[in-house]
mmCIF file of C-alpha atoms in Angstrom:
data_model
loop_
_atom_site.group_PDB
_atom_site.id
_atom_site.type_symbol
_atom_site.label_atom_id
_atom_site.label_comp_id
_atom_site.label_asym_id
_atom_site.label_seq_id
_atom_site.Cartn_x
_atom_site.Cartn_y
_atom_site.Cartn_z
ATOM 1 C CA MET A 411 106.396 47.670 86.720
ATOM 2 C CA ARG A 412 104.969 46.106 83.587
ATOM 3 C CA THR A 413 104.847 48.212 80.439
ATOM 4 C CA LEU A 414 101.830 47.155 78.434
ATOM 5 C CA LEU A 415 102.192 47.077 74.660
ATOM 6 C CA VAL A 416 99.393 47.652 72.208
ATOM 7 C CA ALA A 417 99.645 44.024 71.175
ATOM 8 C CA ALA A 418 98.238 43.244 74.616
ATOM 9 C CA LEU A 419 96.010 46.307 75.009
ATOM 10 C CA THR A 420 94.472 47.346 71.718
ATOM 11 C CA ALA A 421 92.804 50.660 71.026
ATOM 12 C CA ALA A 422 89.431 48.964 71.447
ATOM 13 C CA SER A 423 90.307 47.547 74.872
ATOM 14 C CA LEU A 424 91.727 50.882 75.997
ATOM 15 C CA ALA A 425 88.721 52.911 74.887
ATOM 16 C CA PRO A 426 86.556 52.376 78.006
ATOM 17 C CA LEU A 427 89.487 53.507 80.147
ATOM 18 C CA LEU A 428 90.946 56.362 78.163
ATOM 19 C CA LEU A 429 88.117 58.028 76.336
ATOM 20 C CA ALA A 430 86.125 60.509 78.406
ATOM 21 C CA PRO A 431 83.503 62.841 76.882
ATOM 22 C CA HIS A 432 86.340 65.287 76.177
ATOM 23 C CA PRO A 433 89.549 63.253 75.538
ATOM 24 C CA LEU A 434 92.791 64.777 76.742
ATOM 25 C CA ALA A 435 95.197 66.036 74.122
ATOM 26 C CA ALA A 436 98.948 65.993 74.704
ATOM 27 C CA SER A 437 98.956 69.772 75.230
ATOM 28 C CA ASP A 438 96.340 69.480 77.990
ATOM 29 C CA VAL A 439 98.764 67.698 80.324
ATOM 30 C CA VAL A 440 101.691 69.664 81.777
ATOM 31 C CA HIS A 441 104.572 69.303 84.228
ATOM 32 C CA CYS A 442 103.270 70.926 87.424
ATOM 33 C CA LEU A 443 105.663 71.900 90.238
ATOM 34 C CA ASP A 444 104.096 71.691 93.698
ATOM 35 C CA GLN A 445 106.663 73.640 95.708
ATOM 36 C CA GLN A 446 104.960 72.972 99.026
ATOM 37 C CA ARG A 447 105.426 69.226 98.614
ATOM 38 C CA ASP A 448 108.565 69.522 96.468
ATOM 39 C CA LEU A 449 107.077 67.394 93.686
ATOM 40 C CA VAL A 450 106.752 67.623 89.907
ATOM 41 C CA VAL A 451 103.762 65.682 88.576
ATOM 42 C CA ARG A 452 101.849 65.438 85.329
ATOM 43 C CA LYS A 453 98.524 67.245 85.640
ATOM 44 C CA VAL A 454 95.749 68.538 83.461
ATOM 45 C CA ARG A 455 96.700 72.178 82.805
ATOM 46 C CA HIS A 456 93.704 73.779 84.509
ATOM 47 C CA ARG A 457 94.274 71.733 87.687
ATOM 48 C CA CYS A 458 97.894 72.842 88.156
ATOM 49 C CA GLU A 459 98.012 75.122 91.196
ATOM 50 C CA GLY A 460 101.804 75.454 91.094
ATOM 51 C CA GLN A 461 104.365 76.432 88.484
ATOM 52 C CA ILE A 462 104.139 74.917 84.988
ATOM 53 C CA LEU A 463 107.531 73.672 83.775
ATOM 54 C CA THR A 464 108.838 72.904 80.326
ATOM 55 C CA ASP A 465 110.012 69.382 79.479
ATOM 56 C CA ALA A 466 113.641 70.455 79.997
ATOM 57 C CA GLU A 467 112.918 72.154 83.332
ATOM 58 C CA ALA A 468 110.986 69.127 84.574
ATOM 59 C CA ALA A 469 113.776 66.739 83.514
ATOM 60 C CA ALA A 470 116.375 68.864 85.321
ATOM 61 C CA TRP A 471 114.223 69.031 88.458
ATOM 62 C CA ARG A 472 113.688 65.265 88.483
ATOM 63 C CA GLU A 473 117.427 64.694 88.060
ATOM 64 C CA ARG A 474 118.114 66.857 91.129
ATOM 65 C CA ALA A 475 115.347 65.043 93.022
ATOM 66 C CA ALA A 476 116.886 61.669 92.130
ATOM 67 C CA GLN A 477 120.226 62.849 93.528
ATOM 68 C CA ARG A 478 118.521 63.934 96.756
ATOM 69 C CA LYS A 479 116.844 60.532 97.044
ATOM 70 C CA LEU A 480 120.174 58.823 96.480
ATOM 71 C CA GLU A 481 121.752 60.818 99.300
ATOM 72 C CA GLN A 482 118.830 59.938 101.582
ATOM 73 C CA PHE A 483 119.300 56.275 100.707
ATOM 74 C CA ARG A 484 122.999 56.412 101.483
ATOM 75 C CA ARG A 485 122.329 58.046 104.864
ATOM 76 C CA ALA A 486 119.681 55.420 105.618
ATOM 77 C CA GLN A 487 122.203 52.658 104.978
ATOM 78 C CA ASP A 488 123.833 53.493 108.305
ATOM 79 C CA THR A 489 120.749 52.272 110.183
ATOM 80 C CA VAL A 490 119.696 49.357 107.964
ATOM 81 C CA PRO A 491 121.268 45.894 108.314
ATOM 82 C CA GLN A 492 123.589 45.306 105.365
ATOM 83 C CA VAL A 493 123.594 42.172 103.228
ATOM 84 C CA GLU A 494 125.815 41.329 100.304
ATOM 85 C CA ALA A 495 123.080 39.810 98.149
ATOM 86 C CA ARG A 496 120.497 41.892 96.337
ATOM 87 C CA PRO A 497 116.978 40.760 95.421
ATOM 88 C CA HIS A 498 116.216 39.869 91.823
ATOM 89 C CA ALA A 499 113.267 42.277 91.806
ATOM 90 C CA VAL A 500 111.441 44.605 94.181
ATOM 91 C CA SER A 501 107.752 45.492 94.331
ATOM 92 C CA THR A 502 105.201 46.835 96.809
ATOM 93 C CA GLY A 503 102.522 45.001 98.768
ATOM 94 C CA PHE A 504 99.948 46.006 101.362
ATOM 95 C CA TRP A 505 98.150 44.295 104.220
ATOM 96 C CA VAL A 506 94.581 43.168 103.529
ATOM 97 C CA HIS A 507 93.833 40.878 106.513
ATOM 98 C CA LYS A 508 94.747 40.846 110.195
ATOM 99 C CA ASP A 509 96.031 37.246 110.031
ATOM 100 C CA GLY A 510 99.054 38.314 107.976
ATOM 101 C CA TYR A 511 97.761 38.328 104.398
ATOM 102 C CA LEU A 512 98.961 40.917 101.899
ATOM 103 C CA ILE A 513 98.239 41.614 98.246
ATOM 104 C CA THR A 514 100.649 42.437 95.411
ATOM 105 C CA ASN A 515 100.961 41.841 91.658
ATOM 106 C CA ASN A 516 101.281 38.312 90.341
ATOM 107 C CA HIS A 517 103.932 39.355 87.820
ATOM 108 C CA ALA A 518 106.086 40.678 90.699
ATOM 109 C CA VAL A 519 106.322 37.334 92.526
ATOM 110 C CA GLN A 520 106.082 34.856 89.662
ATOM 111 C CA GLY A 521 109.152 32.613 89.518
ATOM 112 C CA CYS A 522 110.558 33.763 92.875
ATOM 113 C CA GLN A 523 112.236 31.075 94.965
ATOM 114 C CA ARG A 524 111.572 33.036 98.151
ATOM 115 C CA LEU A 525 110.022 36.325 99.217
ATOM 116 C CA SER A 526 111.054 38.676 102.008
ATOM 117 C CA LEU A 527 109.387 41.803 103.382
ATOM 118 C CA LEU A 528 110.820 45.149 104.446
ATOM 119 C CA GLN A 529 108.848 48.008 106.005
ATOM 120 C CA ASP A 530 110.613 51.381 106.295
ATOM 121 C CA GLY A 531 113.981 49.702 106.765
ATOM 122 C CA GLN A 532 112.773 47.052 109.212
ATOM 123 C CA PRO A 533 112.816 43.397 108.053
ATOM 124 C CA LEU A 534 109.425 41.702 108.499
ATOM 125 C CA GLY A 535 110.549 38.175 107.701
ATOM 126 C CA SER A 536 109.465 35.997 104.816
ATOM 127 C CA ALA A 537 106.217 35.450 102.955
ATOM 128 C CA ARG A 538 104.815 32.732 100.709
ATOM 129 C CA ILE A 539 102.337 32.756 97.848
ATOM 130 C CA HIS A 540 98.920 31.686 99.150
ATOM 131 C CA ALA A 541 96.828 32.149 95.989
ATOM 132 C CA THR A 542 96.982 33.948 92.632
ATOM 133 C CA ARG A 543 94.638 35.398 90.026
ATOM 134 C CA PRO A 544 96.910 35.745 86.963
ATOM 135 C CA ALA A 545 94.100 37.163 84.791
ATOM 136 C CA LEU A 546 93.893 40.141 87.174
ATOM 137 C CA ASP A 547 97.630 40.162 87.974
ATOM 138 C CA LEU A 548 96.885 39.614 91.685
ATOM 139 C CA ALA A 549 98.817 37.505 94.204
ATOM 140 C CA LEU A 550 97.771 36.919 97.810
ATOM 141 C CA LEU A 551 100.735 36.336 100.119
ATOM 142 C CA LYS A 552 100.848 34.939 103.659
ATOM 143 C CA ALA A 553 103.475 36.462 105.952
ATOM 144 C CA GLU A 554 104.986 35.307 109.214
ATOM 145 C CA ARG A 555 104.143 38.664 110.823
ATOM 146 C CA ARG A 556 100.816 40.201 111.747
ATOM 147 C CA PRO A 557 100.033 43.729 110.512
ATOM 148 C CA GLN A 558 99.631 46.950 112.467
ATOM 149 C CA ALA A 559 96.936 48.090 110.015
ATOM 150 C CA VAL A 560 94.994 46.608 107.097
ATOM 151 C CA ALA A 561 93.522 48.134 103.941
ATOM 152 C CA ALA A 562 90.075 49.687 104.109
ATOM 153 C CA PHE A 563 88.351 49.457 100.716
ATOM 154 C CA VAL A 564 86.117 52.221 99.335
ATOM 155 C CA ALA A 565 82.660 50.848 98.475
ATOM 156 C CA ARG A 566 81.690 53.395 95.806
ATOM 157 C CA PRO A 567 84.869 55.073 94.637
ATOM 158 C CA ASP A 568 84.806 58.457 92.914
ATOM 159 C CA LEU A 569 86.990 58.061 89.837
ATOM 160 C CA ALA A 570 85.624 60.914 87.727
ATOM 161 C CA PRO A 571 88.270 62.460 85.433
ATOM 162 C CA GLY A 572 90.611 64.702 87.406
ATOM 163 C CA THR A 573 89.803 63.173 90.830
ATOM 164 C CA GLU A 574 92.919 63.485 92.996
ATOM 165 C CA LEU A 575 94.503 60.212 94.090
ATOM 166 C CA ASN A 576 97.666 59.121 95.888
ATOM 167 C CA ILE A 577 100.008 56.199 95.269
ATOM 168 C CA VAL A 578 102.179 54.880 98.108
ATOM 169 C CA GLY A 579 104.937 52.352 97.566
ATOM 170 C CA TYR A 580 108.601 51.639 96.977
ATOM 171 C CA PRO A 581 109.427 53.035 93.504
ATOM 172 C CA SER A 582 113.014 52.570 92.412
ATOM 173 C CA GLU A 583 115.260 55.647 92.287
ATOM 174 C CA GLY A 584 118.117 53.766 90.627
ATOM 175 C CA MET A 585 118.232 51.292 93.516
ATOM 176 C CA PRO A 586 115.561 49.849 95.821
ATOM 177 C CA ARG A 587 114.020 52.312 98.269
ATOM 178 C CA VAL A 588 114.298 51.766 102.001
ATOM 179 C CA GLN A 589 111.333 53.955 102.949
ATOM 180 C CA ALA A 590 107.901 54.196 101.357
ATOM 181 C CA ALA A 591 107.117 57.264 99.253
ATOM 182 C CA LEU A 592 103.858 58.968 98.303
ATOM 183 C CA TYR A 593 103.193 60.478 94.878
ATOM 184 C CA PRO A 594 100.033 62.322 93.801
ATOM 185 C CA ALA A 595 98.041 61.142 90.796
ATOM 186 C CA GLU A 596 94.627 61.770 89.298
ATOM 187 C CA SER A 597 91.976 59.652 87.676
ATOM 188 C CA ALA A 598 91.954 59.546 83.887
ATOM 189 C CA GLY A 599 88.325 58.474 83.712
ATOM 190 C CA GLN A 600 85.607 56.592 85.558
ATOM 191 C CA PRO A 601 85.180 52.969 84.363
ATOM 192 C CA ARG A 602 81.999 52.719 82.327
ATOM 193 C CA SER A 603 80.585 49.806 84.319
ATOM 194 C CA ASP A 604 81.160 47.885 87.529
ATOM 195 C CA GLU A 605 82.369 44.994 85.379
ATOM 196 C CA THR A 606 85.420 46.924 84.159
ATOM 197 C CA PRO A 607 88.309 45.397 86.144
ATOM 198 C CA LEU A 608 90.798 48.236 85.554
ATOM 199 C CA PHE A 609 90.884 52.003 85.763
ATOM 200 C CA ALA A 610 93.411 54.452 84.337
ATOM 201 C CA PHE A 611 95.229 57.257 86.117
ATOM 202 C CA LEU A 612 97.784 59.968 85.390
ATOM 203 C CA GLY A 613 100.756 59.828 87.727
ATOM 204 C CA ARG A 614 104.425 59.124 88.247
ATOM 205 C CA ILE A 615 104.943 55.355 88.408
ATOM 206 C CA ARG A 616 108.250 53.527 88.333
ATOM 207 C CA PHE A 617 109.650 50.023 88.766
ATOM 208 C CA GLY A 618 108.852 49.051 92.346
ATOM 209 C CA ASN A 619 105.387 50.619 92.212
ATOM 210 C CA SER A 620 103.933 47.277 91.120
ATOM 211 C CA GLY A 621 101.496 46.362 93.895
ATOM 212 C CA SER A 622 101.204 49.898 95.306
ATOM 213 C CA PRO A 623 97.778 50.822 96.674
ATOM 214 C CA VAL A 624 95.882 53.654 94.990
ATOM 215 C CA LEU A 625 94.302 55.754 97.752
ATOM 216 C CA ASN A 626 91.671 58.458 97.944
ATOM 217 C CA GLY A 627 92.159 61.627 99.972
ATOM 218 C CA SER A 628 91.215 60.034 103.290
ATOM 219 C CA GLY A 629 93.372 56.926 102.832
ATOM 220 C CA GLY A 630 90.752 54.478 101.541
ATOM 221 C CA VAL A 631 91.958 51.911 98.984
ATOM 222 C CA LEU A 632 90.599 52.322 95.449
ATOM 223 C CA GLY A 633 92.776 49.749 93.704
ATOM 224 C CA ILE A 634 96.280 48.391 93.128
ATOM 225 C CA VAL A 635 98.830 49.587 90.545
ATOM 226 C CA THR A 636 99.486 46.913 87.940
ATOM 227 C CA ALA A 637 101.047 48.456 84.814
ATOM 228 C CA LYS A 638 102.230 51.483 82.885
ATOM 229 C CA ILE A 639 100.918 52.112 79.395
ATOM 230 C CA ASP A 640 103.367 52.284 76.498
ATOM 231 C CA SER A 641 102.436 55.884 75.600
ATOM 232 C CA LEU A 642 104.053 55.889 72.164
ATOM 233 C CA ALA A 643 102.375 52.675 71.108
ATOM 234 C CA VAL A 644 98.981 53.927 72.298
ATOM 235 C CA PHE A 645 99.511 57.188 70.377
ATOM 236 C CA GLU A 646 100.250 55.237 67.208
ATOM 237 C CA GLN A 647 97.024 53.256 67.669
ATOM 238 C CA THR A 648 94.646 55.984 68.875
ATOM 239 C CA GLY A 649 96.181 59.322 67.855
ATOM 240 C CA ARG A 650 96.112 60.433 71.504
ATOM 241 C CA LEU A 651 99.157 60.728 73.741
ATOM 242 C CA PRO A 652 98.585 59.543 77.343
ATOM 243 C CA PRO A 653 101.692 60.750 79.243
ATOM 244 C CA ASP A 654 102.548 58.904 82.463
ATOM 245 C CA LEU A 655 99.394 56.830 82.171
ATOM 246 C CA GLY A 656 99.057 53.875 84.502
ATOM 247 C CA LEU A 657 96.526 51.124 85.097
ATOM 248 C CA ALA A 658 95.200 49.862 88.414
ATOM 249 C CA VAL A 659 93.070 46.839 89.267
ATOM 250 C CA ALA A 660 89.855 48.098 90.879
ATOM 251 C CA GLY A 661 89.403 47.509 94.593
ATOM 252 C CA ARG A 662 86.226 45.480 94.086
ATOM 253 C CA GLN A 663 88.299 42.881 92.210
ATOM 254 C CA ILE A 664 90.616 42.546 95.217
ATOM 255 C CA GLU A 665 87.592 42.225 97.522
ATOM 256 C CA ALA A 666 86.135 39.437 95.357
ATOM 257 C CA PHE A 667 89.510 37.666 95.408
ATOM 258 C CA LEU A 668 89.629 37.829 99.224
ATOM 259 C CA GLU A 669 86.052 36.583 99.544
ATOM 260 C CA ALA A 670 86.838 33.639 97.248
ATOM 261 C CA GLU A 671 89.706 32.747 99.603
ATOM 262 C CA GLY A 672 87.432 32.937 102.643
ATOM 263 C CA LEU A 673 88.925 36.180 103.960
ATOM 264 C CA SER A 674 86.977 39.166 105.228
ATOM 265 C CA ARG A 675 87.843 42.696 104.172
ATOM 266 C CA GLN A 676 87.622 46.043 105.928
ATOM 267 C CA ARG A 677 85.363 48.776 104.576
ATOM 268 C CA ALA A 678 86.425 52.444 104.501
ATOM 269 C CA THR A 679 84.089 54.733 106.416
ATOM 270 C CA GLY A 680 85.097 58.013 104.770
ATOM 271 C CA GLY A 681 86.574 60.822 106.802
ATOM 272 C CA ALA A 682 88.380 64.100 106.347
ATOM 273 C CA THR A 683 90.900 64.624 103.564
ATOM 274 C CA LEU A 684 94.406 64.087 104.902
ATOM 275 C CA SER A 685 97.491 66.130 104.118
ATOM 276 C CA ALA A 686 100.154 64.346 102.087
ATOM 277 C CA GLU A 687 102.325 64.028 105.208
ATOM 278 C CA ALA A 688 99.488 62.567 107.303
ATOM 279 C CA GLN A 689 98.471 60.144 104.575
ATOM 280 C CA LEU A 690 102.035 58.918 104.090
ATOM 281 C CA ALA A 691 102.449 58.413 107.851
ATOM 282 C CA GLN A 692 99.217 56.394 107.905
ATOM 283 C CA ALA A 693 100.058 54.385 104.778
ATOM 284 C CA ARG A 694 103.531 53.431 106.012
ATOM 285 C CA ARG A 695 101.839 51.055 108.460
ATOM 286 C CA LEU A 696 99.976 49.493 105.545
ATOM 287 C CA VAL A 697 102.571 49.060 102.766
ATOM 288 C CA MET A 698 105.806 47.104 102.604
ATOM 289 C CA ARG A 699 108.539 46.285 100.134
ATOM 290 C CA VAL A 700 108.339 42.776 98.661
ATOM 291 C CA ASP A 701 111.740 41.380 97.647
ATOM 292 C CA CYS A 702 111.912 38.527 95.124
ATOM 293 C CA TRP A 703 114.906 36.158 95.442
ATOM 294 C CA ARG A 704 115.871 33.650 92.788
ATOM 295 C CA ASN A 705 119.035 32.187 94.279
#
C-alpha cells in the first residue's frame, strides 16, 4: 500500500476529495466496535451503531484480533501447499473480463520478474502484465486461468459523505493472508465532477490492500484502492486530521482503461443490500492475491 506524502498530494489537490460542506474534525471520527461482525472501524461518531472505544481500547482489540488472524493463518497452513520462497510483495487483484484479465495497481507489479495468483489458498497459476496506466496507478494483467466471476461496475455510484462501502482483499496481518477478508469503510466525500479520477474513503487499509475493489452494498464495483494518505502530513498542510483515510481510483477510470484495450466490461444492475458474510462469499470468487517475485 502506497503512503502518499504531501509533496505528491498538496492541500490544493486534496481539497476536492477531502472538503465537504461540513469538514470532519478529528473528534468527529471514533473507533467503533461492531460486535456482530467482530470488527473495530473508524466511523463518523453519529454513524456508530456499536460501542465507541478509546484509542487504547481500540489498539488492544486490534492486537487481539491480529493474534486471532495469526492463529487462523497457522491452521490454514496445514491445507496450503508449502514453499520455501516468499514473494517480494503481495497485493490484491480482481477479475474484470471473462478471458482471464484482472486489474490491480501498477505500483504493486512494477519491477516484478514474475507474478503468481492465489485465491483462498488455491494457486491459480501465473499472470503477465498486459498493459499499464501509470498515471492512474492501474495495471491490467492476463492470467492463464479463466474466472468464475467478473467485476460488475456501478454506472452512477453514490459516494455522498458517510455512504457505507466495503473493501475486499488480502491485507497483511504481519504475513501474507491466505484467505480474502472484508472490511467496512465509508465515503469521505463525493468527487466534485466526473473528471475527478480519485475518491476518498475512511476505512482500515493495510499493505496488501493495494488493488482491492471498493464495493457498494450489493457488491457492485465503485473503484480500486490505490493509496493511504499520510494523515500527519495532511494535518500539517490543511489543519484537518483525516484518520485512516484512503484513496481509490474511480470505477469509470477502470472502464475507460478496459475500453482502450478493446475489452468489454460488465455493468452492475443493482439489487438488494447483502450481509457482510454474503458479500464476502460473493467477492471471494472475484478477488485474488497477486504475488510479486523478483528472483
